[in-house]
Coordinates of C-alpha atoms and ligand atoms in Angstrom, one line a residue:
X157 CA 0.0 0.0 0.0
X158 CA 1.3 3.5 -0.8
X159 CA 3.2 5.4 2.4
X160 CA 0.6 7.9 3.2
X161 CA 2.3 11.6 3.5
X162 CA 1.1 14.0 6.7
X163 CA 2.3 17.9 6.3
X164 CA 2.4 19.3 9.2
X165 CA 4.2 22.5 10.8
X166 CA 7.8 23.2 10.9
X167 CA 7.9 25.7 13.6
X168 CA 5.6 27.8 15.3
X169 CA 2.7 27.9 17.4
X170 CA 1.2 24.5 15.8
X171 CA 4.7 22.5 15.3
X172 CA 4.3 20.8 19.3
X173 CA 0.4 19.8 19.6
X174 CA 0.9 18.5 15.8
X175 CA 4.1 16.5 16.7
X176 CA 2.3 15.5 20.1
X177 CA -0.8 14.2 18.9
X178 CA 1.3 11.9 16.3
X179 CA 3.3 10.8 19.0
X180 CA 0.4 9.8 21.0
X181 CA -1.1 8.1 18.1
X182 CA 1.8 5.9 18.6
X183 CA 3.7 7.2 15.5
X184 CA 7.4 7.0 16.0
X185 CA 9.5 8.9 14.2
X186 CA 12.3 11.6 14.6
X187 CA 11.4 15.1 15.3
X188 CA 15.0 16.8 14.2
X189 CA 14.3 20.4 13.4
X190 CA 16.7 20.4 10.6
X191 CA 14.7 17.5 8.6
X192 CA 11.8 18.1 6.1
X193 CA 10.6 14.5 5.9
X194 CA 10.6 12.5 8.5
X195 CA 9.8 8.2 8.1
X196 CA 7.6 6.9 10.5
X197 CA 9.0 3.6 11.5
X198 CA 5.7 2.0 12.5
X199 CA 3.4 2.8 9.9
X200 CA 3.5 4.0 6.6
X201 CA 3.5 7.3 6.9
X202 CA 6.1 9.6 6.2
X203 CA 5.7 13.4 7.7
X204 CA 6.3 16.7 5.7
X205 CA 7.7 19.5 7.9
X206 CA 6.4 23.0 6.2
X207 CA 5.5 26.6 6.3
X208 CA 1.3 26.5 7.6
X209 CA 1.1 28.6 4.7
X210 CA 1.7 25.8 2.3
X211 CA -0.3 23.0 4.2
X212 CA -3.7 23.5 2.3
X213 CA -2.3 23.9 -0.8
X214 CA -0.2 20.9 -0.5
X215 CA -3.0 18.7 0.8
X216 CA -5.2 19.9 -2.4
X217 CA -2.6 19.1 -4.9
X218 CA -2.2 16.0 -3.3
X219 CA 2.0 16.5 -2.4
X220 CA 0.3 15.2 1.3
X221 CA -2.8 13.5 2.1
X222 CA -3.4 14.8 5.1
X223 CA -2.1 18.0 6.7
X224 CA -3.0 19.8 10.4
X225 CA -3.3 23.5 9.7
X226 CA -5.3 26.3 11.3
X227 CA -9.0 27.0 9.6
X228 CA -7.8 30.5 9.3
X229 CA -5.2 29.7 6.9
X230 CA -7.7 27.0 4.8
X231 CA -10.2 30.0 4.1
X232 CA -7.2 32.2 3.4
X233 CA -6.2 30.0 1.0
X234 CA -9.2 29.1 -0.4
X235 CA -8.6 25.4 -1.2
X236 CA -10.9 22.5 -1.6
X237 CA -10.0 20.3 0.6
X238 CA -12.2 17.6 3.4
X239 CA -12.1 18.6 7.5
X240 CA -10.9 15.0 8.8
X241 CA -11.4 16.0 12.6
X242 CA -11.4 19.4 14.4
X243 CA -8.7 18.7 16.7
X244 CA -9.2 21.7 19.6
X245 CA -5.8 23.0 19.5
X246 CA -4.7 26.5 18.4
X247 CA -7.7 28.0 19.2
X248 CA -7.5 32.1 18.4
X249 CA -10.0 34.3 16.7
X250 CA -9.1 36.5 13.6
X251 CA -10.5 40.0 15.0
X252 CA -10.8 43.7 14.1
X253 CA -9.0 45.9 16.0
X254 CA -8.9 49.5 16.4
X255 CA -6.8 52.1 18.4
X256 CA -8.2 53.2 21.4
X257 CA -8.8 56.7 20.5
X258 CA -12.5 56.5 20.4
X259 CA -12.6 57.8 16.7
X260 CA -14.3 54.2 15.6
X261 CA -17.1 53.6 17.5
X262 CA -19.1 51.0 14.8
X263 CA -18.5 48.8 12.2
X264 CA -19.8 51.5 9.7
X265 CA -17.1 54.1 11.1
X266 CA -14.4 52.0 9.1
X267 CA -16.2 52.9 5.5
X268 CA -13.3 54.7 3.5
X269 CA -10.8 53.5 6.1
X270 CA -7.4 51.6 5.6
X271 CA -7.3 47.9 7.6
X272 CA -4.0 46.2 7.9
X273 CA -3.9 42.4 7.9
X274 CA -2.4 38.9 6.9
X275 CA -5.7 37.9 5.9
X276 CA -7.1 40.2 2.8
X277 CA -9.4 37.1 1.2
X278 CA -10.9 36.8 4.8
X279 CA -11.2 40.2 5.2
X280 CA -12.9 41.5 2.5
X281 CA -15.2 38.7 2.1
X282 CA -16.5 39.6 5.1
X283 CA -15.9 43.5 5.0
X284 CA -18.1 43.1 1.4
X285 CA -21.0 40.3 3.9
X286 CA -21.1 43.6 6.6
X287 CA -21.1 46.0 3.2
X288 CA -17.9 48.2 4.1
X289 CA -16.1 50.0 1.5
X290 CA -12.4 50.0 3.3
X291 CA -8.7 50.0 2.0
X292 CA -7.3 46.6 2.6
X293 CA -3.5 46.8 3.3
X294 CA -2.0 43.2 2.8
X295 CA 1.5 43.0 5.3
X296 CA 3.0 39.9 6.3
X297 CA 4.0 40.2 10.0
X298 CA 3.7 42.8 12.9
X299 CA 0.4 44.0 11.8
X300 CA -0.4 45.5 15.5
X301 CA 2.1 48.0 14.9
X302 CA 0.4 49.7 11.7
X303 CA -2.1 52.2 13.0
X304 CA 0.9 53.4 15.8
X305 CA 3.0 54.2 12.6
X306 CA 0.3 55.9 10.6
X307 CA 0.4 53.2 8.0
X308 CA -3.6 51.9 8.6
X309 CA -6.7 53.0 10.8
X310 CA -7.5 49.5 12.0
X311 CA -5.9 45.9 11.9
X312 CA -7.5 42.4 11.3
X313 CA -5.1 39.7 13.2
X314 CA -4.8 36.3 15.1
X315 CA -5.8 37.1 18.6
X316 CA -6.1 34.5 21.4
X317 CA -5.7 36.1 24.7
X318 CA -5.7 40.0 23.4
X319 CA -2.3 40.9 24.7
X320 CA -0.2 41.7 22.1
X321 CA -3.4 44.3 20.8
X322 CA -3.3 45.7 24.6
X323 CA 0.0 46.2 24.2
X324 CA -0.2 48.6 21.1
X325 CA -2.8 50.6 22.7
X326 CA -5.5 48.6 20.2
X327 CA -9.0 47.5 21.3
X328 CA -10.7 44.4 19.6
X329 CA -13.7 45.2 17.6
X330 CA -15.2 42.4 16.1
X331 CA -14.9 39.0 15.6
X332 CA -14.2 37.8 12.0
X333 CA -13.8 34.5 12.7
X334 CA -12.7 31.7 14.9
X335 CA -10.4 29.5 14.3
X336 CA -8.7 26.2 15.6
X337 CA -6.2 23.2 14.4
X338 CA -8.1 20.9 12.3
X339 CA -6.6 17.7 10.2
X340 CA -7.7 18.1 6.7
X341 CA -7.7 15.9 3.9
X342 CA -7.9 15.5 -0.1
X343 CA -12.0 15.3 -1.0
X344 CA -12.3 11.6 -2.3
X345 CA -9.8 10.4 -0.3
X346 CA -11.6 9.5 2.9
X347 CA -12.3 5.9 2.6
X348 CA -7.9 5.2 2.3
X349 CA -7.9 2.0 4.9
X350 CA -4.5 3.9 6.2
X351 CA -6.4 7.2 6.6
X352 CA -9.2 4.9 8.4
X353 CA -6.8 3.7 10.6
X354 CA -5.0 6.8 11.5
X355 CA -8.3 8.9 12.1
X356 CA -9.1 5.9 14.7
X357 CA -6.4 6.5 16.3
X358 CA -6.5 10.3 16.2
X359 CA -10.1 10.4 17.6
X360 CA -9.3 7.8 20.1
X361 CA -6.5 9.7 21.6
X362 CA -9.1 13.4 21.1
X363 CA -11.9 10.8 23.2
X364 CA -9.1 10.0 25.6
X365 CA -8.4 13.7 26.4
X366 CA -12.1 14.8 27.0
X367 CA -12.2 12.3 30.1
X368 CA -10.9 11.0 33.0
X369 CA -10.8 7.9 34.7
X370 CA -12.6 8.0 38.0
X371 CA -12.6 5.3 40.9
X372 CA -14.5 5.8 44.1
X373 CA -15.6 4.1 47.2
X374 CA -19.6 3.9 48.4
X375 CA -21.6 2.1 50.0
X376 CA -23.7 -0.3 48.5
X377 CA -27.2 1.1 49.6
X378 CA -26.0 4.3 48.0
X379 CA -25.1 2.6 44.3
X380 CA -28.5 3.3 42.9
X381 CA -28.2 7.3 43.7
X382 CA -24.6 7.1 42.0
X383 CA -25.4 5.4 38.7
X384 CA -28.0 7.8 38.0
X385 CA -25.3 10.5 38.2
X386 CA -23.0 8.7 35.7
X387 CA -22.9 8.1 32.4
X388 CA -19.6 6.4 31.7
X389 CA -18.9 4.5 28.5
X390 CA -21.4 1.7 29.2
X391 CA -22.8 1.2 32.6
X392 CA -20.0 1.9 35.7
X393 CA -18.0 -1.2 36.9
X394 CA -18.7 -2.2 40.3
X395 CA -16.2 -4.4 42.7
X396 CA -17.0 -5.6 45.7
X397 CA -15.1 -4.5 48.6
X398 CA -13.7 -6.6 51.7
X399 CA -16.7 -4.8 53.6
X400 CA -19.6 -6.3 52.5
X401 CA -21.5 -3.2 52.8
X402 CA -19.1 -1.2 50.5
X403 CA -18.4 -1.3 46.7
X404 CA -15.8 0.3 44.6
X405 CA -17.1 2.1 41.5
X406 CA -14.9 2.5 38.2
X407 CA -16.2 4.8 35.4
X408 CA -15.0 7.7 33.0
X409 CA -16.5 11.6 33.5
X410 CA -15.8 14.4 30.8
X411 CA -13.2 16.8 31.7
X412 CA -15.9 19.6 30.9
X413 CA -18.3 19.0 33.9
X414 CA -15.7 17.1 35.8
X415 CA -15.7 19.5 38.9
X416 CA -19.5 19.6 39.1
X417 CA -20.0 15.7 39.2
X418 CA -17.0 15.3 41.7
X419 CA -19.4 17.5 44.0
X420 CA -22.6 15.6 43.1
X421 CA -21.0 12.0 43.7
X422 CA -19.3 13.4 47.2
X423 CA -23.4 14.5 48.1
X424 CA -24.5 11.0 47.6
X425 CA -21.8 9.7 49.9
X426 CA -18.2 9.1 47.3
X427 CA -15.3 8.4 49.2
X428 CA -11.8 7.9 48.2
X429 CA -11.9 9.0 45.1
X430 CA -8.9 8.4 42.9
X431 CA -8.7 10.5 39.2
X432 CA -6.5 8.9 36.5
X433 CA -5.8 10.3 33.2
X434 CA -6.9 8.2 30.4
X435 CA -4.5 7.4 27.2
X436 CA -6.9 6.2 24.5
X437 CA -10.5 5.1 24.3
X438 CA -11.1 2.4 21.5
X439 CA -14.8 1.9 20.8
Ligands
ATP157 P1 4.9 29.6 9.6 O1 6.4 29.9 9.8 O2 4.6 28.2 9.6 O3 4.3 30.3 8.4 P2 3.3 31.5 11.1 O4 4.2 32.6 11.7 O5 2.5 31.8 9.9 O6 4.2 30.2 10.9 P3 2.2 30.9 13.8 O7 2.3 32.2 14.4 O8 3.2 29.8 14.2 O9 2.2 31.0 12.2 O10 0.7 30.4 14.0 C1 0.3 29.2 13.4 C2 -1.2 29.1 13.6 O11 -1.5 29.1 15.0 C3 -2.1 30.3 13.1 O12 -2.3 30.2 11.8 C4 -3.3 30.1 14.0 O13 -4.2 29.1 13.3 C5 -2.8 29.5 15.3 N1 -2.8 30.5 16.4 C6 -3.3 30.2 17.7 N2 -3.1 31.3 18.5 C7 -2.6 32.2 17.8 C8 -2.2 33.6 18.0 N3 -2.4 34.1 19.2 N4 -1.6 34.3 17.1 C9 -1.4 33.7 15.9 N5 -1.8 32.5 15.5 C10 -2.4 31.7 16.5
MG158 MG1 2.5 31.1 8.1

């Protein structure tokens, strides 16, 4: 069968959660950072080491099967290409952002107006969806720095926790869009047994991540009040204890309402409870 091809980033903010989540797919291969191409020993897979800007475009050509890339830079790009799995990494949100001189007060205030970005397709599509008329001002890098040196009246950039725009004495405005790691794919392609097999994988180790592995201590006449609070991958697992009146529960609780049901299982009487991470979940 052909060695299937992943592009993934070289350096940057993606490079680690990519070469992370391969790892814990149970890929090995070597992560040098002077290397390109990288074999994977146990599978047939070889991994492409690139600029995100070229991911998309590699994947719909068909250089790589499969890439992991930010949505922002797919709809930059504009390629065709099929969203494998959203993969909840690289979150950030591509935002307007104006300088905190109170002369912009609404979206219709940036009529007529230069905006500075690394994402003009983006940008105008949705300046032309809001119908704005503004000068779009396509730089490369630093674009927080443009309305301080005169060069636009507003920015559109990557944001995730708004310091870098605090920083320059810039506000955010708007959200244009949000934005997070996702493993894409060549349309047509989805059915490749290898690209099966890996996406099992993937989503097993995403499953994995969402939950924890939770075992407690109750007592028996209090079971019935704790299995109505759970709702772990089938029905919990109960063990007997050397105390005939006691039981030890084992199930799994999502990491999202994992404080609340800690609380709820301590009302009903938990005891000893003992929280384990959790490595894959196979279905
Ligand atoms: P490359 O050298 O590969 O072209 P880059 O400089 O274009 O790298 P990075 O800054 O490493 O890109 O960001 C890669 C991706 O990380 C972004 O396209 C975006 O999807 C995501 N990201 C998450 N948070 C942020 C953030 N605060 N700023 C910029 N990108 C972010
Ligand atoms: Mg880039």
């Amino acid at each position: 069968m052909k060695t299937l091809k992943i592009a993934i980033q070289k350096s940057g903010r993606l490079n680690e959660k990519s070469v992370e989540l391969l790892k814990n797919c149970g890929l090995s291969f070597d992560n040098y950072k002077s290397s390109l191409i990288s074999p994977v020993s146990n599978f047939p897979l070889e991994i492409l080491f690139l600029r995100d800007d070229d991911i998309p475009e590699y994947v719909q050509d068909g250089i790589a099967d499969l890439g992991i890339v930010g949505e922002n830079v797919i709809n930059e790009t504009e390629v065709d290409v099929a969203y494998l799995q959203m993969l909840g990494f690289g979150k950030c949100s591509l935002k307007l952002a104006i300088p905190n001189n109170g002369k912009i007060t609404k979206l219709e205030d940036l009529n007529g107006k230069a905006i500075a970005t690394s994402y003009p397709v983006i940008l105008e599509k949705f300046l032309a969806n809001n119908k704005i008329t503004a000068d779009i001002r396509t730089i490369s890098g630093s674009v927080e720095i443009s309305p301080g040196l005169g060069l636009s009246d507003a920015i559109c950039d990557l944001v995730s926790t708004g310091g870098t725009l605090k920083s320059n004495g810039l506000i955010p405005f708007g959200d244009v869009m949000h934005s997070q790691a996702v493993l894409i794919g060549r349309k047509g392609e989805e059915e490749n047994p290898l690209i099966v097999e890996l996406m099992q994988r993937v989503q097993s180790v995403l499953r994995a991540k969402e939950t924890k592995y939770v075992v407690l201590n109750i007592e028996r006449k209090n079971l019935e009040a704790i299995k109505s609070l759970l709702d772990g991958i089938k029905s919990p697992t109960v063990v007997p204890l050397a105390d005939e009146g006691w039981v030890a529960v084992h199930t799994v609780i999502a990491e999202k309402d994992f404080w609340s049901k800690i609380s709820q299982l301590k009302a009903v009487g938990a005891q000893g409870i003992v929280v384990m991470p959790i490595e894959k979940i196979i279905l």
